[in-house]
Amino acid sequence: MADRPLPTIYPETQFYWDGAAEGRLLLNACTSCDGKAYFPPRPFCPTCGSRDVTVIEASGKGRLYSYIINHLPAPGYEPPFTVAVVMLDEGVKMVANILDCPAEPEALVIDMPLEVTFETRGDMKIPQFKPAGGPSA
Amino acid sequence: MSRASIAIVGAAETTRMGKVPELSQTGLHADAALNAMAECGLTPADIDGVATGGHDVAEICQYLGITPTWYDGTSVGGCSFITLVRHAAAAIQTGLCRTVLITHGESGRSNNRNHRPIFPSMQQQEFESIYGPLFPPSRFTLPVMRKMKDDGLTEEQLAMVAVVQREWAAFHPRATMRDPITVDDVLNSKMIAYPFRLMMCCLVSDGGGALILTSADRAKDFATKPVYLRGMGGESAEGPMISQMESFTSSKAFRVSGKQAFDSAGITHSDVDHLMIYDAFAHLPIYGLEDLGFVKPGEGGAFIAEGNTRPGGKLPLNTNGGGLSYMHSGMYGMYALQEGVRQMRGVSPAQVQDAKLSVVHGVGGMFSAAATVVLTTENQW
Ligand SMILES: [Zn+2]
């Protein structure tokens, strides 16, 4: 997977990728908004503008919110492959591929439960998702 | 009684569209601009305001030999040109300039250019592109499976958007794709990003267009039939990360922009004779009909499938065939405006009889931005 695209990391998002390298999915959350999580990371809350924010570890549980099955080329990928939007139990959406699951409509049921896993890409770990309770990646 | 304050007095597309390998992207801007100036009898010396999107506005000024007192380079994707119509109107009203040229040119097919028109988004690259959706067909379509589950939207209804727009394109000699198609043709076309097939995706073309705006009280000085702005239109933005849309069944930017435009014009939906909704992909007219309030949420797919927007239907929509059949250079908004102007001038090859009011609504990026304007034949209302 080394030739798949790598993220350009900025100071505000370094903690997220450091967490992923340790196998942890980290999110920002806003103290002023009763601990509400948000995504992607930034050092202030996009709902209220407060800088009083923390880093929390997500449960890693979510559900398949939407997806496409991509037949177009992408470096390091074998089309067709799934590009999904996952709704985390913490109430934030993020993009991932669905691993350990055929890229077929029959296997990709909207709202099916998912859990986080981590894909090795070069020196990095990339948060990914797979059907909950399935084999480990 | 309100009087129009701004008129479109010049409107033209490039001399040729589709494949134009003999022109650079800058050349496409200039070809469209020269055509628009010629039809209303102006030269570059008469232009004091210049606006474009996806291209350095100063380069357009220099290439055409214009010294502006006002310019605008808003670049939010394909709706930039619709946005620029309202920005230009505000500039003319406040006296920053008198005669504005808005140009679009894009060598989308021949790629005679040295840069892409839309700024790359940092967060989109860091958190979305790394998962492989590198092209518009696999990004713009991401919310649609959610909408299908929540609203009952079907693949057949998506296919019908392409079928109906092909019916409109058949009227247009300049449309790229004019042969009739069926729902089966669309569903059997090449899979691109399930559930989207090739015929649900826009064309990739070369072309351009230009508009010339001035104050309504000067419109009589021109030989062209003036098309007036009614109200000041609307615009909004939600951002380039499509995964972060507040709702996957509705575009917040569409709703905010559309409501501004309708409120500013003082119109209701029954006043609208003709409608253009930017269709880079087949789901966009469905979102647009719902988010502009022409139908209730979740009813857009059925509304199109039932024939309401086809030739002879009660709401003529995308009468040039749209980005799916007419042409799509990459930033299609200018062509939606051009067809709105043709309909108000009464000269569209797919002319809607007695049409007096046209709404033109566009998207920028992948549900990133939106803009809406209301065009009319009437100088007071
Ligand atoms: Zn907050």
Coordinates of C-alpha atoms and ligand atoms in Angstrom, one line a residue:
Chain A
M1 CA 0.0 0.0 0.0
A2 CA 3.1 2.2 0.0
D3 CA 2.2 3.9 -3.3
R4 CA -1.2 5.0 -2.1
P5 CA -1.5 8.8 -1.6
L6 CA -0.2 10.1 1.7
P7 CA -1.7 13.0 3.6
T8 CA 0.1 16.3 3.9
I9 CA 0.2 16.9 7.6
Y10 CA 0.0 20.3 9.2
P11 CA 0.8 21.4 12.8
E12 CA -2.9 21.4 13.8
T13 CA -3.4 17.8 12.6
Q14 CA -0.2 16.2 13.8
F15 CA -1.8 14.7 16.9
Y16 CA -4.4 12.9 14.7
W17 CA -1.8 11.1 12.7
D18 CA 0.4 10.5 15.7
G19 CA -2.6 8.8 17.3
A20 CA -3.2 6.7 14.2
A21 CA 0.4 5.5 14.3
E22 CA -0.4 4.1 17.7
G23 CA -3.6 2.5 16.5
R24 CA -5.8 5.1 18.1
L25 CA -8.5 7.2 16.4
L26 CA -8.3 10.7 18.0
L27 CA -10.8 13.5 17.6
N28 CA -11.1 17.0 18.8
A29 CA -14.0 17.8 21.1
C30 CA -15.4 21.2 22.4
T31 CA -15.6 21.8 26.2
S32 CA -18.1 24.7 25.6
C33 CA -20.3 22.4 23.6
D34 CA -20.6 19.7 26.3
G35 CA -17.8 17.7 24.9
K36 CA -19.2 17.5 21.4
A37 CA -16.7 16.0 18.9
Y38 CA -15.9 17.5 15.5
F39 CA -13.9 16.6 12.4
P40 CA -11.5 17.2 10.8
P41 CA -9.2 18.5 13.6
R42 CA -8.6 22.1 14.2
P43 CA -7.7 24.0 17.4
F44 CA -11.1 25.6 17.9
C45 CA -14.7 24.5 17.7
P46 CA -16.5 25.0 14.3
T47 CA -19.8 25.3 16.1
C48 CA -19.2 28.0 18.7
G49 CA -15.7 29.3 17.9
S50 CA -14.2 28.4 21.3
R51 CA -10.5 27.5 21.6
D52 CA -11.3 25.5 24.8
V53 CA -11.1 22.1 23.0
T54 CA -9.7 18.7 24.0
V55 CA -8.5 15.6 22.3
I56 CA -10.6 12.4 22.9
E57 CA -10.1 8.8 21.7
A58 CA -13.1 7.7 19.6
S59 CA -14.8 4.4 20.3
G60 CA -13.8 3.3 16.8
K61 CA -17.5 2.2 16.2
G62 CA -19.6 3.7 13.5
R63 CA -22.0 2.9 10.6
L64 CA -21.9 3.1 6.8
Y65 CA -23.5 6.4 6.1
S66 CA -23.0 6.6 2.3
Y67 CA -20.5 5.3 -0.3
I68 CA -19.6 4.9 -3.9
I69 CA -17.9 2.0 -5.6
N70 CA -15.1 3.7 -7.5
H71 CA -14.2 2.3 -11.0
L72 CA -11.7 5.2 -11.7
P73 CA -8.0 4.8 -11.3
A74 CA -6.1 5.9 -8.1
P75 CA -2.5 5.3 -7.2
G76 CA -2.0 2.0 -5.2
Y77 CA -5.7 1.0 -5.6
E78 CA -7.2 -1.8 -7.7
P79 CA -10.6 -0.6 -9.0
P80 CA -13.3 -1.2 -8.2
F81 CA -12.9 -0.2 -4.5
T82 CA -15.3 1.3 -2.0
V83 CA -15.0 5.0 -0.9
A84 CA -17.3 5.4 2.1
V85 CA -18.5 8.1 4.5
V86 CA -18.6 6.6 8.0
M87 CA -20.8 8.1 10.7
L88 CA -18.9 7.6 14.0
D89 CA -20.8 6.9 17.2
E90 CA -19.4 10.2 18.3
G91 CA -21.6 11.9 15.7
V92 CA -18.9 13.0 13.2
K93 CA -18.5 11.9 9.6
M94 CA -15.3 10.8 7.9
V95 CA -14.2 9.2 4.7
A96 CA -12.6 5.7 4.6
N97 CA -12.4 2.7 2.4
I98 CA -14.3 -0.4 3.6
L99 CA -11.8 -3.2 4.1
D100 CA -12.5 -6.9 4.4
C101 CA -15.7 -6.4 2.4
P102 CA -16.4 -7.0 -1.3
A103 CA -16.9 -3.8 -3.3
E104 CA -20.4 -4.8 -4.3
P105 CA -23.7 -3.2 -3.5
E106 CA -25.1 -6.4 -2.0
A107 CA -22.3 -6.4 0.6
L108 CA -22.5 -2.7 1.4
V109 CA -25.7 -2.1 3.3
I110 CA -26.3 1.5 4.3
D111 CA -26.2 1.8 8.1
M112 CA -24.4 -1.5 8.6
P113 CA -22.1 -1.4 11.7
L114 CA -18.4 -0.7 11.1
E115 CA -15.3 -0.6 13.3
V116 CA -12.0 1.2 12.8
T117 CA -8.8 -0.6 11.7
F118 CA -5.5 0.8 10.5
E119 CA -3.8 0.4 7.2
T120 CA 0.0 0.6 6.9
R121 CA 1.0 3.1 4.2
G122 CA 4.8 3.7 4.1
D123 CA 5.8 4.8 7.6
M124 CA 2.2 5.8 8.4
K125 CA -1.0 4.2 9.7
I126 CA -4.2 5.4 8.0
P127 CA -7.5 5.0 9.8
Q128 CA -9.8 2.7 7.8
F129 CA -13.1 0.8 8.6
K130 CA -14.3 -2.8 8.2
P131 CA -17.6 -4.5 9.0
A132 CA -18.0 -4.8 12.8
G133 CA -17.1 -8.2 14.1
G134 CA -15.3 -9.2 11.0
P135 CA -11.7 -10.6 10.7
S136 CA -8.9 -8.2 11.6
A137 CA -7.2 -6.4 8.7
Chain B
M1 CA -43.4 49.1 -8.5
S2 CA -39.7 48.2 -8.8
R3 CA -37.5 49.2 -11.7
A4 CA -34.6 47.1 -13.0
S5 CA -31.2 48.6 -12.2
I6 CA -28.9 46.2 -14.1
A7 CA -29.1 44.8 -17.7
I8 CA -27.2 42.1 -19.6
V9 CA -26.6 43.7 -23.0
G10 CA -24.0 41.3 -24.4
A11 CA -23.9 37.5 -24.2
A12 CA -22.0 35.0 -26.4
E13 CA -20.3 31.7 -26.3
T14 CA -17.1 30.8 -28.1
T15 CA -17.3 30.5 -31.9
R16 CA -16.8 26.8 -31.5
M17 CA -17.4 24.4 -28.6
G18 CA -16.6 20.8 -27.8
K19 CA -13.2 20.2 -29.2
V20 CA -11.3 23.4 -29.8
P21 CA -7.6 22.3 -30.0
E22 CA -6.5 25.5 -31.8
L23 CA -7.1 27.8 -28.9
S24 CA -5.5 28.1 -25.5
Q25 CA -7.6 28.6 -22.4
T26 CA -6.7 32.3 -22.5
G27 CA -7.7 32.3 -26.2
L28 CA -11.1 30.8 -25.3
H29 CA -11.8 33.6 -22.8
A30 CA -10.8 36.1 -25.5
D31 CA -12.9 34.5 -28.3
A32 CA -16.0 34.6 -26.1
A33 CA -15.3 38.1 -25.0
L34 CA -14.8 39.4 -28.6
N35 CA -18.0 37.8 -29.6
A36 CA -20.0 39.4 -26.8
M37 CA -18.4 42.8 -27.4
A38 CA -19.1 42.6 -31.1
E39 CA -22.8 41.8 -30.7
C40 CA -23.4 44.9 -28.6
G41 CA -21.0 47.2 -30.5
L42 CA -18.3 47.6 -27.8
T43 CA -14.5 47.5 -27.9
P44 CA -12.1 46.8 -25.1
A45 CA -11.8 50.5 -24.5
D46 CA -15.5 50.6 -23.5
I47 CA -15.0 48.0 -20.7
D48 CA -14.0 49.3 -17.2
G49 CA -14.9 46.2 -15.2
V50 CA -13.6 42.7 -15.7
A51 CA -14.5 39.5 -13.8
T52 CA -13.6 35.8 -14.3
G53 CA -13.2 32.7 -12.3
G54 CA -10.6 29.9 -12.4
H55 CA -8.2 32.1 -14.3
D56 CA -6.1 35.2 -13.4
V57 CA -8.4 38.1 -14.0
A58 CA -5.4 40.4 -14.6
E59 CA -4.2 38.2 -17.4
I60 CA -7.6 38.5 -19.1
C61 CA -7.4 42.3 -18.8
Q62 CA -3.9 42.4 -20.3
Y63 CA -4.7 39.9 -23.1
L64 CA -7.8 41.8 -24.2
G65 CA -6.1 45.3 -23.7
I66 CA -8.5 46.5 -20.9
T67 CA -7.5 48.8 -18.1
P68 CA -10.2 48.2 -15.4
T69 CA -11.2 50.3 -12.5
W70 CA -12.9 47.2 -11.0
Y71 CA -12.1 43.5 -11.2
D72 CA -13.2 40.3 -9.4
G73 CA -11.5 36.9 -9.6
T74 CA -13.9 34.9 -7.4
S75 CA -13.0 31.3 -8.0
V76 CA -15.3 28.8 -6.2
G77 CA -15.8 26.5 -9.2
G78 CA -18.4 26.4 -11.8
C79 CA -20.9 28.7 -10.2
S80 CA -18.3 31.5 -10.0
F81 CA -19.8 33.2 -13.1
I82 CA -23.3 33.3 -11.6
T83 CA -21.7 34.7 -8.4
L84 CA -19.9 37.3 -10.5
V85 CA -23.1 38.5 -12.1
R86 CA -24.4 39.6 -8.7
H87 CA -20.9 41.0 -7.7
A88 CA -20.8 43.0 -11.0
A89 CA -24.4 44.3 -10.4
A90 CA -23.3 45.5 -7.0
A91 CA -20.2 47.2 -8.5
I92 CA -22.2 49.0 -11.1
Q93 CA -24.8 50.1 -8.6
T94 CA -22.2 51.5 -6.3
G95 CA -20.4 53.3 -9.1
L96 CA -17.2 51.3 -9.1
C97 CA -17.5 50.8 -12.8
R98 CA -20.1 51.2 -15.6
T99 CA -19.6 48.3 -18.0
V100 CA -18.5 44.9 -16.8
L101 CA -17.2 42.0 -18.9
I102 CA -17.5 38.6 -17.3
T103 CA -15.5 35.9 -19.2
H104 CA -15.2 32.2 -19.0
G105 CA -12.8 30.0 -21.0
E106 CA -11.8 26.4 -20.2
S107 CA -9.7 24.0 -22.2
G108 CA -11.2 21.1 -20.4
R109 CA -10.8 18.6 -23.2
S110 CA -7.7 19.7 -25.1
N111 CA -6.0 20.8 -21.9
N112 CA -4.3 23.8 -23.5
R113 CA -3.5 25.4 -20.1
N114 CA -0.9 25.3 -17.4
H115 CA -3.0 25.1 -14.3
R116 CA -6.3 23.6 -13.0
P117 CA -9.1 26.1 -12.4
I118 CA -10.0 25.3 -8.8
F119 CA -7.7 25.8 -5.8
P120 CA -6.8 22.5 -4.2
S121 CA -8.3 22.2 -0.7
M122 CA -5.8 21.3 2.1
Q123 CA -8.2 19.5 4.3
Q124 CA -9.8 17.7 1.4
Q125 CA -6.4 16.3 0.4
E126 CA -5.5 15.3 3.9
F127 CA -8.7 13.6 4.9
E128 CA -10.6 12.6 1.7
S129 CA -8.3 12.3 -1.4
I130 CA -6.0 9.8 0.4
Y131 CA -8.8 7.3 0.2
G132 CA -8.8 7.4 -3.6
P133 CA -11.7 9.7 -4.7
L134 CA -9.4 11.7 -7.0
F135 CA -11.9 12.8 -9.6
P136 CA -15.3 14.6 -9.5
P137 CA -17.3 11.5 -10.4
S138 CA -16.1 9.7 -7.3
R139 CA -16.4 12.7 -4.9
F140 CA -19.5 14.6 -6.1
T141 CA -21.6 11.4 -5.9
L142 CA -20.6 10.4 -2.3
P143 CA -23.9 11.7 -0.6
V144 CA -26.2 10.0 -3.1
M145 CA -26.6 6.5 -1.6
R146 CA -27.7 8.1 1.6
K147 CA -30.3 10.1 -0.2
M148 CA -31.5 7.0 -2.0
K149 CA -31.9 5.3 1.4
D150 CA -33.6 8.2 3.1
D151 CA -35.7 9.6 0.3
G152 CA -36.4 6.6 -1.9
L153 CA -34.5 8.1 -4.8
T154 CA -33.9 5.4 -7.4
E155 CA -31.3 4.6 -10.0
E156 CA -34.0 4.8 -12.7
Q157 CA -34.9 8.3 -11.5
L158 CA -31.3 9.4 -11.8
A159 CA -31.2 7.9 -15.3
M160 CA -34.3 9.9 -16.2
V161 CA -32.5 13.1 -15.6
A162 CA -30.1 12.3 -18.4
V163 CA -32.9 11.0 -20.7
V164 CA -35.0 14.2 -20.3
Q165 CA -32.1 16.5 -20.8
R166 CA -31.2 14.7 -24.0
E167 CA -34.7 15.6 -25.2
W168 CA -33.8 19.3 -24.7
A169 CA -30.4 18.9 -26.3
A170 CA -32.0 17.6 -29.5
F171 CA -33.2 21.1 -30.2
H172 CA -29.7 22.6 -30.0
P173 CA -27.5 22.4 -33.1
R174 CA -24.5 23.3 -30.9
A175 CA -25.2 20.5 -28.3
T176 CA -22.5 17.8 -28.2
M177 CA -24.9 14.9 -27.7
R178 CA -28.3 15.1 -29.5
D179 CA -29.4 11.5 -30.1
P180 CA -32.3 10.2 -28.0
I181 CA -31.4 7.9 -25.1
T182 CA -33.5 5.6 -22.8
V183 CA -33.3 4.7 -19.2
D184 CA -31.8 1.3 -20.2
D185 CA -29.1 3.1 -22.3
V186 CA -28.1 5.1 -19.2
L187 CA -28.2 2.2 -16.8
N188 CA -26.2 0.0 -19.2
S189 CA -23.5 2.7 -19.9
K190 CA -20.1 2.2 -18.3
M191 CA -20.0 2.1 -14.5
I192 CA -17.9 5.0 -13.2
A193 CA -18.7 5.3 -9.5
Y194 CA -21.6 3.1 -8.5
P195 CA -24.5 4.0 -8.6
F196 CA -23.2 6.5 -11.3
R197 CA -22.9 5.4 -14.9
L198 CA -21.1 7.3 -17.7
M199 CA -24.3 8.9 -19.0
M200 CA -25.1 10.3 -15.5
C201 CA -21.8 12.2 -15.7
C202 CA -21.1 15.5 -17.5
L203 CA -19.2 15.8 -20.7
V204 CA -15.6 17.1 -20.9
S205 CA -15.4 19.9 -23.4
D206 CA -13.5 23.0 -24.6
G207 CA -15.3 26.3 -24.7
G208 CA -16.1 29.6 -23.2
G209 CA -18.7 32.3 -22.8
A210 CA -18.9 36.0 -21.9
L211 CA -21.5 38.5 -20.6
I212 CA -21.6 42.2 -20.6
L213 CA -23.5 44.0 -17.9
T214 CA -24.3 47.7 -17.5
S215 CA -27.0 49.8 -15.8
A216 CA -30.5 49.3 -17.0
D217 CA -30.9 53.0 -18.0
R218 CA -28.1 52.5 -20.6
A219 CA -29.6 49.4 -22.1
K220 CA -31.5 51.4 -24.8
D221 CA -28.1 52.4 -26.2
F222 CA -27.5 48.9 -27.4
A223 CA -28.9 47.0 -30.4
T224 CA -29.3 43.8 -28.4
K225 CA -32.5 43.0 -26.5
P226 CA -31.7 43.7 -22.8
V227 CA -32.1 41.0 -20.2
Y228 CA -32.7 42.4 -16.8
L229 CA -31.6 41.2 -13.4
R230 CA -34.5 40.9 -11.0
G231 CA -33.2 41.4 -7.5
M232 CA -29.6 40.8 -6.6
G233 CA -29.5 37.0 -6.6
G234 CA -27.9 34.9 -3.9
E235 CA -24.7 33.0 -3.0
S236 CA -23.4 30.8 -0.3
A237 CA -20.7 28.2 0.5
E238 CA -20.5 25.1 2.6
G239 CA -16.9 24.0 1.7
P240 CA -14.9 21.6 -0.4
M241 CA -15.0 18.6 2.0
I242 CA -18.1 16.9 0.7
S243 CA -18.0 14.4 3.6
Q244 CA -18.7 17.3 6.0
M245 CA -21.9 18.5 4.4
E246 CA -24.4 19.1 7.1
S247 CA -27.0 17.0 5.3
F248 CA -26.5 14.4 2.6
T249 CA -30.0 14.8 1.3
S250 CA -29.9 18.6 0.8
S251 CA -27.3 21.3 0.1
K252 CA -27.2 24.1 2.7
A253 CA -25.4 26.3 0.2
F254 CA -28.2 25.7 -2.4
R255 CA -30.9 26.5 0.2
V256 CA -29.3 29.7 1.4
S257 CA -28.4 31.0 -2.1
G258 CA -31.8 30.2 -3.5
K259 CA -33.8 31.8 -0.7
Q260 CA -31.7 35.0 -1.0
A261 CA -32.4 35.1 -4.8
F262 CA -36.1 34.5 -4.5
D263 CA -36.5 37.0 -1.6
S264 CA -34.5 39.7 -3.3
A265 CA -36.5 39.3 -6.5
G266 CA -39.8 39.2 -4.7
I267 CA -40.9 36.2 -6.7
T268 CA -42.7 32.9 -5.9
H269 CA -42.1 29.6 -7.6
S270 CA -45.2 30.0 -9.8
D271 CA -43.6 33.1 -11.4
V272 CA -40.7 31.0 -12.8
D273 CA -41.1 30.2 -16.5
H274 CA -37.7 28.7 -17.1
L275 CA -35.1 27.1 -14.8
M276 CA -31.4 26.2 -15.2
I277 CA -29.8 24.1 -12.5
Y278 CA -26.1 23.3 -13.0
D279 CA -25.9 19.5 -13.7
A280 CA -22.4 18.2 -13.5
F281 CA -24.0 14.9 -12.5
A282 CA -27.5 13.6 -12.6
H283 CA -28.4 14.1 -9.0
L284 CA -27.8 17.9 -9.0
P285 CA -31.1 18.9 -10.7
I286 CA -32.8 16.7 -8.1
Y287 CA -31.1 18.5 -5.1
G288 CA -31.7 21.8 -6.9
L289 CA -35.4 21.4 -7.4
E290 CA -35.8 20.4 -3.7
D291 CA -33.4 23.0 -2.2
L292 CA -34.8 25.9 -4.3
G293 CA -38.3 24.9 -3.1
F294 CA -39.9 23.9 -6.4
V295 CA -40.8 20.5 -4.8
K296 CA -40.8 19.1 -1.3
P297 CA -37.7 17.4 0.1
G298 CA -37.4 14.0 -1.4
E299 CA -39.7 14.6 -4.4
G300 CA -37.2 15.9 -7.0
G301 CA -36.4 12.5 -8.5
A302 CA -40.1 11.6 -9.1
F303 CA -40.9 15.1 -10.3
I304 CA -38.4 14.8 -13.2
A305 CA -39.2 11.1 -13.9
E306 CA -42.9 12.1 -14.3
G307 CA -42.0 14.4 -17.1
N308 CA -42.6 17.8 -15.5
T309 CA -39.3 19.2 -16.7
R310 CA -39.2 17.8 -20.2
P311 CA -40.2 19.6 -23.4
G312 CA -43.9 20.4 -22.9
G313 CA -43.7 19.9 -19.2
K314 CA -44.9 22.6 -16.7
L315 CA -41.3 23.5 -15.6
P316 CA -38.8 23.6 -18.4
L317 CA -35.4 22.8 -16.9
N318 CA -32.0 22.8 -18.4
T319 CA -33.3 23.5 -21.9
N320 CA -29.9 23.4 -23.5
G321 CA -29.4 19.8 -22.5
G322 CA -27.1 20.8 -19.6
G323 CA -23.7 19.6 -18.7
L324 CA -24.8 16.1 -19.4
S325 CA -25.6 16.7 -23.1
Y326 CA -24.8 20.3 -24.2
M327 CA -21.3 20.8 -23.1
H328 CA -19.3 20.9 -19.8
S329 CA -15.9 22.6 -19.9
G330 CA -15.3 22.0 -16.2
M331 CA -16.9 25.2 -14.8
Y332 CA -20.3 25.0 -16.6
G333 CA -22.1 27.9 -14.9
M334 CA -21.5 30.3 -17.8
Y335 CA -23.4 28.1 -20.2
A336 CA -26.4 27.9 -17.8
L337 CA -26.3 31.7 -17.8
Q338 CA -26.1 31.8 -21.6
E339 CA -29.2 29.6 -22.0
G340 CA -31.1 31.7 -19.5
V341 CA -30.2 34.9 -21.5
R342 CA -31.2 33.2 -24.8
Q343 CA -34.6 32.2 -23.3
M344 CA -35.2 35.8 -22.1
R345 CA -34.2 37.1 -25.5
G346 CA -36.6 34.7 -27.1
V347 CA -33.9 33.1 -29.3
S348 CA -33.1 29.7 -27.8
P349 CA -33.4 26.8 -30.2
A350 CA -35.5 25.2 -27.4
Q351 CA -37.5 28.4 -26.8
V352 CA -40.1 28.3 -24.0
Q353 CA -43.1 30.2 -25.4
D354 CA -43.7 33.6 -23.7
A355 CA -41.0 33.0 -21.1
K356 CA -40.5 36.2 -19.0
L357 CA -38.6 35.0 -16.0
S358 CA -35.7 32.6 -15.7
V359 CA -33.9 31.3 -12.6
V360 CA -30.3 30.3 -13.1
H361 CA -28.8 28.3 -10.2
G362 CA -25.3 26.8 -10.0
V363 CA -23.0 24.7 -7.9
G364 CA -19.3 25.3 -7.3
G365 CA -16.8 22.5 -6.6
M366 CA -18.5 19.4 -5.1
F367 CA -21.4 21.0 -3.3
S368 CA -18.8 23.5 -2.1
A369 CA -20.5 26.7 -3.2
A370 CA -23.7 27.9 -4.8
A371 CA -25.0 31.0 -6.6
T372 CA -28.4 31.9 -8.0
V373 CA -29.7 34.8 -10.2
V374 CA -33.1 35.7 -11.5
L375 CA -33.3 37.0 -15.1
T376 CA -36.3 38.7 -16.7
T377 CA -37.5 40.4 -19.9
E378 CA -39.2 43.1 -17.9
N379 CA -37.6 46.4 -16.8
Q380 CA -40.2 46.9 -14.1
W381 CA -42.4 44.8 -11.9
Ligands
ZN1 ZN -18.2 24.5 20.7

